[in-house]
PDB file of C-alpha atoms in Angstrom:
ATOM      1  CA  MET A   1      57.330 286.740  51.395  1.00  0.00           C
ATOM      2  CA  LYS A   2      58.666 290.309  50.700  1.00  0.00           C
ATOM      3  CA  PHE A   3      55.710 291.315  53.071  1.00  0.00           C
ATOM      4  CA  PHE A   4      57.284 288.960  56.040  1.00  0.00           C
ATOM      5  CA  PRO A   5      58.892 291.964  58.043  1.00  0.00           C
ATOM      6  CA  LEU A   6      56.605 294.191  57.918  1.00  0.00           C
ATOM      7  CA  LEU A   7      53.998 291.024  58.874  1.00  0.00           C
ATOM      8  CA  LEU A   8      56.029 290.717  61.733  1.00  0.00           C
ATOM      9  CA  LEU A   9      55.534 294.253  62.433  1.00  0.00           C
ATOM     10  CA  ALA A  10      52.046 293.819  62.444  1.00  0.00           C
ATOM     11  CA  LEU A  11      52.092 290.623  64.333  1.00  0.00           C
ATOM     12  CA  CYS A  12      54.544 292.346  67.163  1.00  0.00           C
ATOM     13  CA  ALA A  13      51.863 294.963  67.436  1.00  0.00           C
ATOM     14  CA  GLY A  14      50.771 292.498  70.241  1.00  0.00           C
ATOM     15  CA  THR A  15      47.059 291.557  68.318  1.00  0.00           C
ATOM     16  CA  ALA A  16      45.274 289.438  66.219  1.00  0.00           C
ATOM     17  CA  LEU A  17      45.238 290.100  62.805  1.00  0.00           C
ATOM     18  CA  ALA A  18      41.354 289.988  62.576  1.00  0.00           C
ATOM     19  CA  SER A  19      40.910 292.952  64.872  1.00  0.00           C
ATOM     20  CA  SER A  20      44.294 294.691  63.908  1.00  0.00           C
ATOM     21  CA  ALA A  21      42.432 294.969  60.081  1.00  0.00           C
ATOM     22  CA  GLN A  22      38.992 296.095  61.552  1.00  0.00           C
ATOM     23  CA  ARG A  23      41.040 298.921  63.147  1.00  0.00           C
ATOM     24  CA  GLY A  24      42.987 299.325  59.770  1.00  0.00           C
ATOM     25  CA  GLU A  25      39.632 300.162  57.922  1.00  0.00           C
ATOM     26  CA  ILE A  26      38.895 302.626  60.880  1.00  0.00           C
ATOM     27  CA  PHE A  27      41.758 304.467  60.592  1.00  0.00           C
ATOM     28  CA  TYR A  28      42.326 303.841  56.570  1.00  0.00           C
ATOM     29  CA  ARG A  29      38.343 306.005  55.996  1.00  0.00           C
ATOM     30  CA  SER A  30      38.306 308.070  59.118  1.00  0.00           C
ATOM     31  CA  GLN A  31      39.236 312.119  58.242  1.00  0.00           C
ATOM     32  CA  HIS A  32      41.133 312.643  61.847  1.00  0.00           C
ATOM     33  CA  GLY A  33      40.004 315.979  62.460  1.00  0.00           C
ATOM     34  CA  GLY A  34      41.372 316.987  58.910  1.00  0.00           C
ATOM     35  CA  ASP A  35      39.787 317.380  55.201  1.00  0.00           C
ATOM     36  CA  TRP A  36      41.281 314.179  54.102  1.00  0.00           C
ATOM     37  CA  SER A  37      40.991 310.383  54.552  1.00  0.00           C
ATOM     38  CA  CYS A  38      43.503 307.861  52.859  1.00  0.00           C
ATOM     39  CA  ALA A  39      40.437 306.981  51.021  1.00  0.00           C
ATOM     40  CA  SER A  40      40.689 310.769  49.729  1.00  0.00           C
ATOM     41  CA  CYS A  41      43.038 309.882  46.849  1.00  0.00           C
ATOM     42  CA  HIS A  42      43.487 305.856  47.166  1.00  0.00           C
ATOM     43  CA  THR A  43      39.577 305.306  47.063  1.00  0.00           C
ATOM     44  CA  ASP A  44      36.892 303.945  49.456  1.00  0.00           C
ATOM     45  CA  ASN A  45      38.194 300.296  47.812  1.00  0.00           C
ATOM     46  CA  PRO A  46      42.253 299.923  48.001  1.00  0.00           C
ATOM     47  CA  MET A  47      41.640 297.493  45.027  1.00  0.00           C
ATOM     48  CA  THR A  48      41.069 300.181  42.416  1.00  0.00           C
ATOM     49  CA  VAL A  49      42.802 302.958  41.257  1.00  0.00           C
ATOM     50  CA  GLY A  50      42.606 306.393  42.859  1.00  0.00           C
ATOM     51  CA  SER A  51      43.544 310.069  42.318  1.00  0.00           C
ATOM     52  CA  HIS A  52      45.266 312.165  43.904  1.00  0.00           C
ATOM     53  CA  ALA A  53      42.803 314.688  45.925  1.00  0.00           C
ATOM     54  CA  VAL A  54      44.319 317.951  44.680  1.00  0.00           C
ATOM     55  CA  THR A  55      45.977 317.036  40.629  1.00  0.00           C
ATOM     56  CA  LYS A  56      43.816 314.732  40.439  1.00  0.00           C
ATOM     57  CA  LYS A  57      47.050 312.281  38.852  1.00  0.00           C
ATOM     58  CA  THR A  58      46.021 308.722  38.914  1.00  0.00           C
ATOM     59  CA  ILE A  59      47.480 306.523  41.469  1.00  0.00           C
ATOM     60  CA  GLN A  60      47.372 302.571  41.149  1.00  0.00           C
ATOM     61  CA  PRO A  61      45.941 300.518  43.597  1.00  0.00           C
ATOM     62  CA  ILE A  62      46.929 300.941  47.098  1.00  0.00           C
ATOM     63  CA  ALA A  63      46.223 297.190  48.310  1.00  0.00           C
ATOM     64  CA  PRO A  64      49.251 294.432  47.350  1.00  0.00           C
ATOM     65  CA  ALA A  65      46.440 291.936  45.767  1.00  0.00           C
ATOM     66  CA  ALA A  66      45.796 294.287  43.050  1.00  0.00           C
ATOM     67  CA  ASN A  67      49.167 296.057  43.003  1.00  0.00           C
ATOM     68  CA  PRO A  68      52.312 293.523  43.672  1.00  0.00           C
ATOM     69  CA  GLU A  69      54.938 296.557  43.873  1.00  0.00           C
ATOM     70  CA  ARG A  70      53.232 297.718  46.797  1.00  0.00           C
ATOM     71  CA  PHE A  71      55.221 297.784  50.212  1.00  0.00           C
ATOM     72  CA  THR A  72      58.266 295.746  48.634  1.00  0.00           C
ATOM     73  CA  ARG A  73      60.350 298.439  48.764  1.00  0.00           C
ATOM     74  CA  PRO A  74      60.922 300.103  52.682  1.00  0.00           C
ATOM     75  CA  GLU A  75      62.437 303.491  52.039  1.00  0.00           C
ATOM     76  CA  LYS A  76      59.549 304.239  49.547  1.00  0.00           C
ATOM     77  CA  VAL A  77      57.098 302.846  52.118  1.00  0.00           C
ATOM     78  CA  GLU A  78      57.984 305.103  54.979  1.00  0.00           C
ATOM     79  CA  LYS A  79      58.879 308.128  52.685  1.00  0.00           C
ATOM     80  CA  TRP A  80      54.942 308.004  51.729  1.00  0.00           C
ATOM     81  CA  PHE A  81      54.011 307.063  55.247  1.00  0.00           C
ATOM     82  CA  LYS A  82      55.472 310.393  56.560  1.00  0.00           C
ATOM     83  CA  ARG A  83      54.202 312.633  53.917  1.00  0.00           C
ATOM     84  CA  ASN A  84      50.668 311.170  53.940  1.00  0.00           C
ATOM     85  CA  CYS A  85      50.230 311.038  57.387  1.00  0.00           C
ATOM     86  CA  ASN A  86      51.361 314.267  58.140  1.00  0.00           C
ATOM     87  CA  ASP A  87      48.780 315.295  55.502  1.00  0.00           C
ATOM     88  CA  VAL A  88      45.995 313.541  57.118  1.00  0.00           C
ATOM     89  CA  LEU A  89      46.663 313.565  60.701  1.00  0.00           C
ATOM     90  CA  LYS A  90      48.809 316.295  60.817  1.00  0.00           C
ATOM     91  CA  ARG A  91      51.298 314.379  62.817  1.00  0.00           C
ATOM     92  CA  ALA A  92      53.490 310.793  61.916  1.00  0.00           C
ATOM     93  CA  CYS A  93      51.577 307.450  62.121  1.00  0.00           C
ATOM     94  CA  THR A  94      52.354 305.510  65.178  1.00  0.00           C
ATOM     95  CA  PRO A  95      53.827 301.848  64.438  1.00  0.00           C
ATOM     96  CA  GLN A  96      50.232 300.544  65.518  1.00  0.00           C
ATOM     97  CA  GLU A  97      48.724 302.517  63.130  1.00  0.00           C
ATOM     98  CA  LYS A  98      51.028 301.396  60.443  1.00  0.00           C
ATOM     99  CA  ALA A  99      50.792 298.151  61.037  1.00  0.00           C
ATOM    100  CA  ASP A 100      46.905 298.100  61.517  1.00  0.00           C
ATOM    101  CA  PHE A 101      46.658 299.551  58.165  1.00  0.00           C
ATOM    102  CA  LEU A 102      48.811 297.030  56.546  1.00  0.00           C
ATOM    103  CA  ALA A 103      46.504 294.287  57.881  1.00  0.00           C
ATOM    104  CA  TYR A 104      43.290 295.767  56.472  1.00  0.00           C
ATOM    105  CA  LEU A 105      44.944 296.084  52.814  1.00  0.00           C
ATOM    106  CA  LEU A 106      45.957 292.473  53.460  1.00  0.00           C
ATOM    107  CA  THR A 107      42.624 291.042  54.083  1.00  0.00           C
ATOM    108  CA  PHE A 108      42.084 292.042  50.410  1.00  0.00           C
ATOM    109  CA  LYS A 109      42.856 288.579  48.425  1.00  0.00           C
TER     110      LYS A 109
ATOM    111  CA  MET B   1      82.462 306.783  33.700  1.00  0.00           C
ATOM    112  CA  LYS B   2      80.093 305.177  31.256  1.00  0.00           C
ATOM    113  CA  HIS B   3      76.603 306.432  33.374  1.00  0.00           C
ATOM    114  CA  ILE B   4      78.630 309.860  33.348  1.00  0.00           C
ATOM    115  CA  LEU B   5      78.585 310.093  29.809  1.00  0.00           C
ATOM    116  CA  LEU B   6      75.390 308.554  28.870  1.00  0.00           C
ATOM    117  CA  THR B   7      73.689 311.265  31.580  1.00  0.00           C
ATOM    118  CA  PHE B   8      75.699 313.682  29.595  1.00  0.00           C
ATOM    119  CA  ALA B   9      74.122 313.027  26.189  1.00  0.00           C
ATOM    120  CA  LEU B  10      70.711 312.655  27.689  1.00  0.00           C
ATOM    121  CA  LEU B  11      71.336 316.590  28.611  1.00  0.00           C
ATOM    122  CA  THR B  12      72.405 317.539  25.640  1.00  0.00           C
ATOM    123  CA  ALA B  13      69.686 315.614  23.690  1.00  0.00           C
ATOM    124  CA  THR B  14      67.413 317.348  25.647  1.00  0.00           C
ATOM    125  CA  ALA B  15      68.449 320.836  25.298  1.00  0.00           C
ATOM    126  CA  ALA B  16      68.281 320.290  21.672  1.00  0.00           C
ATOM    127  CA  LEU B  17      65.218 319.225  21.647  1.00  0.00           C
ATOM    128  CA  ALA B  18      63.933 321.757  23.937  1.00  0.00           C
ATOM    129  CA  ASP B  19      62.793 324.185  20.868  1.00  0.00           C
ATOM    130  CA  ASN B  20      60.478 321.365  19.877  1.00  0.00           C
ATOM    131  CA  TYR B  21      58.496 321.905  23.269  1.00  0.00           C
ATOM    132  CA  HIS B  22      60.205 318.455  23.994  1.00  0.00           C
ATOM    133  CA  TYR B  23      61.657 318.636  27.201  1.00  0.00           C
ATOM    134  CA  GLY B  24      62.131 315.202  28.111  1.00  0.00           C
ATOM    135  CA  PRO B  25      62.650 312.182  28.623  1.00  0.00           C
ATOM    136  CA  PHE B  26      63.462 312.997  32.190  1.00  0.00           C
ATOM    137  CA  PRO B  27      65.737 310.540  34.231  1.00  0.00           C
ATOM    138  CA  ALA B  28      63.926 308.121  36.447  1.00  0.00           C
ATOM    139  CA  HIS B  29      65.071 309.591  39.734  1.00  0.00           C
ATOM    140  CA  TYR B  30      63.298 312.665  38.714  1.00  0.00           C
ATOM    141  CA  VAL B  31      59.799 311.166  37.429  1.00  0.00           C
ATOM    142  CA  GLU B  32      59.954 308.756  40.734  1.00  0.00           C
ATOM    143  CA  GLU B  33      60.602 311.869  43.053  1.00  0.00           C
ATOM    144  CA  CYS B  34      58.992 314.531  41.596  1.00  0.00           C
ATOM    145  CA  GLY B  35      56.224 312.706  38.930  1.00  0.00           C
ATOM    146  CA  SER B  36      54.253 310.801  41.295  1.00  0.00           C
ATOM    147  CA  CYS B  37      51.364 313.260  42.352  1.00  0.00           C
ATOM    148  CA  HIS B  38      51.508 315.243  39.093  1.00  0.00           C
ATOM    149  CA  VAL B  39      53.131 315.242  35.838  1.00  0.00           C
ATOM    150  CA  ALA B  40      57.265 315.746  36.268  1.00  0.00           C
ATOM    151  CA  TYR B  41      57.712 319.546  35.299  1.00  0.00           C
ATOM    152  CA  PRO B  42      60.171 320.603  32.661  1.00  0.00           C
ATOM    153  CA  PRO B  43      63.239 321.854  34.322  1.00  0.00           C
ATOM    154  CA  GLN B  44      63.861 324.104  31.976  1.00  0.00           C
ATOM    155  CA  LEU B  45      60.570 326.184  32.439  1.00  0.00           C
ATOM    156  CA  LEU B  46      61.561 327.819  35.539  1.00  0.00           C
ATOM    157  CA  THR B  47      65.018 329.487  36.776  1.00  0.00           C
ATOM    158  CA  SER B  48      67.676 328.305  38.876  1.00  0.00           C
ATOM    159  CA  THR B  49      66.134 330.391  41.253  1.00  0.00           C
ATOM    160  CA  GLY B  50      62.738 329.257  40.804  1.00  0.00           C
ATOM    161  CA  TRP B  51      63.962 325.497  41.546  1.00  0.00           C
ATOM    162  CA  GLN B  52      65.973 326.842  44.920  1.00  0.00           C
ATOM    163  CA  LYS B  53      62.400 328.072  46.449  1.00  0.00           C
ATOM    164  CA  VAL B  54      60.688 324.937  45.352  1.00  0.00           C
ATOM    165  CA  MET B  55      63.265 322.737  46.855  1.00  0.00           C
ATOM    166  CA  ALA B  56      63.546 325.055  50.027  1.00  0.00           C
ATOM    167  CA  GLN B  57      59.660 324.318  51.407  1.00  0.00           C
ATOM    168  CA  LEU B  58      59.358 320.766  50.141  1.00  0.00           C
ATOM    169  CA  ASN B  59      57.810 320.048  53.554  1.00  0.00           C
ATOM    170  CA  LYS B  60      55.255 322.618  52.842  1.00  0.00           C
ATOM    171  CA  HIS B  61      54.280 321.814  49.367  1.00  0.00           C
ATOM    172  CA  TYR B  62      51.567 323.614  47.717  1.00  0.00           C
ATOM    173  CA  GLY B  63      49.163 322.099  50.846  1.00  0.00           C
ATOM    174  CA  VAL B  64      50.901 318.563  50.897  1.00  0.00           C
ATOM    175  CA  ASP B  65      54.262 316.880  52.375  1.00  0.00           C
ATOM    176  CA  ALA B  66      56.243 316.383  49.577  1.00  0.00           C
ATOM    177  CA  SER B  67      59.599 315.614  52.140  1.00  0.00           C
ATOM    178  CA  LEU B  68      62.514 313.945  51.030  1.00  0.00           C
ATOM    179  CA  ASP B  69      65.925 312.897  52.645  1.00  0.00           C
ATOM    180  CA  ALA B  70      68.693 314.574  52.037  1.00  0.00           C
ATOM    181  CA  LYS B  71      70.794 312.265  49.302  1.00  0.00           C
ATOM    182  CA  PRO B  72      67.669 312.185  46.956  1.00  0.00           C
ATOM    183  CA  ARG B  73      67.023 315.757  47.573  1.00  0.00           C
ATOM    184  CA  ALA B  74      70.451 316.762  46.733  1.00  0.00           C
ATOM    185  CA  ALA B  75      70.916 314.853  43.831  1.00  0.00           C
ATOM    186  CA  ILE B  76      67.204 316.320  42.428  1.00  0.00           C
ATOM    187  CA  ALA B  77      67.998 319.942  43.576  1.00  0.00           C
ATOM    188  CA  ASP B  78      71.311 319.478  41.363  1.00  0.00           C
ATOM    189  CA  PHE B  79      69.573 318.049  38.241  1.00  0.00           C
ATOM    190  CA  LEU B  80      67.023 320.389  38.172  1.00  0.00           C
ATOM    191  CA  GLN B  81      70.068 323.535  38.858  1.00  0.00           C
ATOM    192  CA  ARG B  82      71.846 321.835  35.702  1.00  0.00           C
ATOM    193  CA  LEU B  83      68.681 322.097  33.426  1.00  0.00           C
ATOM    194  CA  ALA B  84      67.283 325.065  34.504  1.00  0.00           C
ATOM    195  CA  SER B  85      66.492 328.417  32.391  1.00  0.00           C
ATOM    196  CA  ASN B  86      68.520 331.384  32.673  1.00  0.00           C
ATOM    197  CA  ARG B  87      65.566 333.884  30.955  1.00  0.00           C
ATOM    198  CA  ASP B  88      63.940 336.415  32.865  1.00  0.00           C
ATOM    199  CA  LYS B  89      60.673 335.415  31.522  1.00  0.00           C
ATOM    200  CA  HIS B  90      60.981 332.153  33.767  1.00  0.00           C
ATOM    201  CA  ALA B  91      61.520 333.507  36.624  1.00  0.00           C
ATOM    202  CA  PRO B  92      59.538 332.872  39.936  1.00  0.00           C
ATOM    203  CA  THR B  93      57.101 336.218  40.598  1.00  0.00           C
ATOM    204  CA  GLU B  94      55.805 334.979  44.287  1.00  0.00           C
ATOM    205  CA  ALA B  95      56.963 333.119  46.948  1.00  0.00           C
ATOM    206  CA  THR B  96      55.778 329.882  45.988  1.00  0.00           C
ATOM    207  CA  ALA B  97      57.588 329.925  42.870  1.00  0.00           C
ATOM    208  CA  ARG B  98      54.827 328.827  40.697  1.00  0.00           C
ATOM    209  CA  MET B  99      56.020 327.777  37.228  1.00  0.00           C
ATOM    210  CA  THR B 100      51.985 328.427  36.249  1.00  0.00           C
ATOM    211  CA  ASN B 101      52.865 332.244  37.433  1.00  0.00           C
ATOM    212  CA  THR B 102      55.778 333.016  35.413  1.00  0.00           C
ATOM    213  CA  THR B 103      55.330 335.791  32.957  1.00  0.00           C
ATOM    214  CA  TRP B 104      56.307 332.744  30.086  1.00  0.00           C
ATOM    215  CA  PHE B 105      53.522 330.871  31.164  1.00  0.00           C
ATOM    216  CA  ALA B 106      50.914 333.567  31.112  1.00  0.00           C
ATOM    217  CA  HIS B 107      52.169 335.133  27.606  1.00  0.00           C
ATOM    218  CA  GLU B 108      51.180 331.053  26.308  1.00  0.00           C
ATOM    219  CA  HIS B 109      48.152 330.221  28.406  1.00  0.00           C
ATOM    220  CA  TRP B 110      44.679 332.305  28.895  1.00  0.00           C
ATOM    221  CA  LYS B 111      44.467 334.360  31.686  1.00  0.00           C
ATOM    222  CA  SER B 112      42.707 331.896  33.965  1.00  0.00           C
ATOM    223  CA  SER B 113      42.450 328.426  33.424  1.00  0.00           C
ATOM    224  CA  PRO B 114      39.390 326.931  32.378  1.00  0.00           C
ATOM    225  CA  ALA B 115      36.428 325.517  34.504  1.00  0.00           C
ATOM    226  CA  LYS B 116      37.573 322.658  36.610  1.00  0.00           C
ATOM    227  CA  THR B 117      41.165 322.240  35.944  1.00  0.00           C
ATOM    228  CA  SER B 118      44.069 323.073  37.392  1.00  0.00           C
ATOM    229  CA  PHE B 119      46.990 325.135  35.067  1.00  0.00           C
ATOM    230  CA  ALA B 120      49.325 322.624  37.269  1.00  0.00           C
ATOM    231  CA  ASP B 121      47.982 319.731  35.743  1.00  0.00           C
ATOM    232  CA  CYS B 122      49.613 320.238  32.260  1.00  0.00           C
ATOM    233  CA  ALA B 123      48.533 316.540  31.100  1.00  0.00           C
ATOM    234  CA  THR B 124      45.004 317.840  31.070  1.00  0.00           C
ATOM    235  CA  CYS B 125      45.795 319.553  27.594  1.00  0.00           C
ATOM    236  CA  HIS B 126      49.007 318.528  26.900  1.00  0.00           C
ATOM    237  CA  THR B 127      48.593 314.629  26.700  1.00  0.00           C
ATOM    238  CA  ASP B 128      51.847 313.818  26.590  1.00  0.00           C
ATOM    239  CA  ALA B 129      53.208 316.052  29.408  1.00  0.00           C
ATOM    240  CA  GLY B 130      54.283 312.833  31.405  1.00  0.00           C
ATOM    241  CA  LYS B 131      56.809 312.279  28.836  1.00  0.00           C
ATOM    242  CA  GLY B 132      57.926 315.744  28.414  1.00  0.00           C
ATOM    243  CA  ASP B 133      56.544 316.270  25.237  1.00  0.00           C
ATOM    244  CA  TYR B 134      54.297 319.823  25.062  1.00  0.00           C
ATOM    245  CA  SER B 135      54.576 320.163  21.144  1.00  0.00           C
ATOM    246  CA  GLU B 136      50.859 321.014  19.395  1.00  0.00           C
ATOM    247  CA  ARG B 137      50.543 317.670  18.162  1.00  0.00           C
ATOM    248  CA  SER B 138      49.642 316.123  21.617  1.00  0.00           C
ATOM    249  CA  LEU B 139      48.169 319.465  22.313  1.00  0.00           C
ATOM    250  CA  LYS B 140      44.118 318.993  23.318  1.00  0.00           C
ATOM    251  CA  ARG B 141      42.352 321.974  23.901  1.00  0.00           C
ATOM    252  CA  PRO B 142      39.353 322.115  26.174  1.00  0.00           C
ATOM    253  CA  ALA B 143      35.964 322.309  24.813  1.00  0.00           C
ATOM    254  CA  GLY B 144      35.232 325.572  23.722  1.00  0.00           C
ATOM    255  CA  LYS B 145      38.751 326.949  23.945  1.00  0.00           C
ATOM    256  CA  ARG B 146      40.544 327.877  20.513  1.00  0.00           C
ATOM    257  CA  HIS B 147      42.938 330.450  20.912  1.00  0.00           C
ATOM    258  CA  ARG B 148      45.580 330.792  24.225  1.00  0.00           C
ATOM    259  CA  ASP B 149      43.880 334.559  24.735  1.00  0.00           C
ATOM    260  CA  ASP B 150      40.130 333.273  24.091  1.00  0.00           C
TER     261      ASP B 150
END
C-alpha cells in the first residue's frame, strides 16, 4: 500500500502499465549519450545486489520485491532521482521517466 | 535536552577513542547522507577548511552529484565542523580537498594505491572502516604489500 502514491503517478502518466514498464526497461538500460546507465550501479538485474560504478561500494537491490525499503520514503526517492538522473542523463528526469522506471521495477515479483 | 546530552557524550567518547584509531561510531544522519556511496569518512581526519570545501561543491562531488537540501546539508556541515581536525597535517592540499591528498594520509600510506584499488575506498584495507574503526587489528594489507612504504 505504501506504493500507492507512486503507482497513481504511474497511472496518471496516461498509459497502460505494461507499455510503461517496457519503456522503463529501455530507460533503465540506456546510457543516454553518457558513460553510465541506471544498470551501471543497480546492475542488469534490479533484483540483485549492485555496486557503485566509482567506489565499488555495495548497493542493495533497487527492486522493491527484493528490498522492501525501496520507494517507501518520498524525500529519499526524490533526492536520489535528482542526483542519479543528473549523473546519467545530465538533466532531471521527467515525471513520465520516473513513472516508467518504477513501473519496470514493479514487474519483478 | 536528553538528546543533546547524549550527542555530547557520544562526541566526547569519539574524541577520547580516536587515539586508538577508532573514530566512530558515527551518528545515523551522517552515515545516511555521507555513507551510501562510500564509507562515512572520519570527520577527524580533515580540517574545517577541508570540510567547508567538500560541502561547498556537493553537486559536483568527485565526478558525481551528491547534492543535499539546505537543511540536512547544514546539519552535516555543523557535525563535520565540530569534529574537524585543527592540525596542519590534516589540511587540504588542493581545491577538491581530498582526505587522501593530505600530508598525514601520504605519510601513513604508500605513495600510490595498489593496482585496482582506490585509496578513497578505505574499506578494502580497513575492513571495519564502516564503523569508523581503523585500528591495526582490522587492517587487511593487499597481497604483496607489507609496510606502508613498500
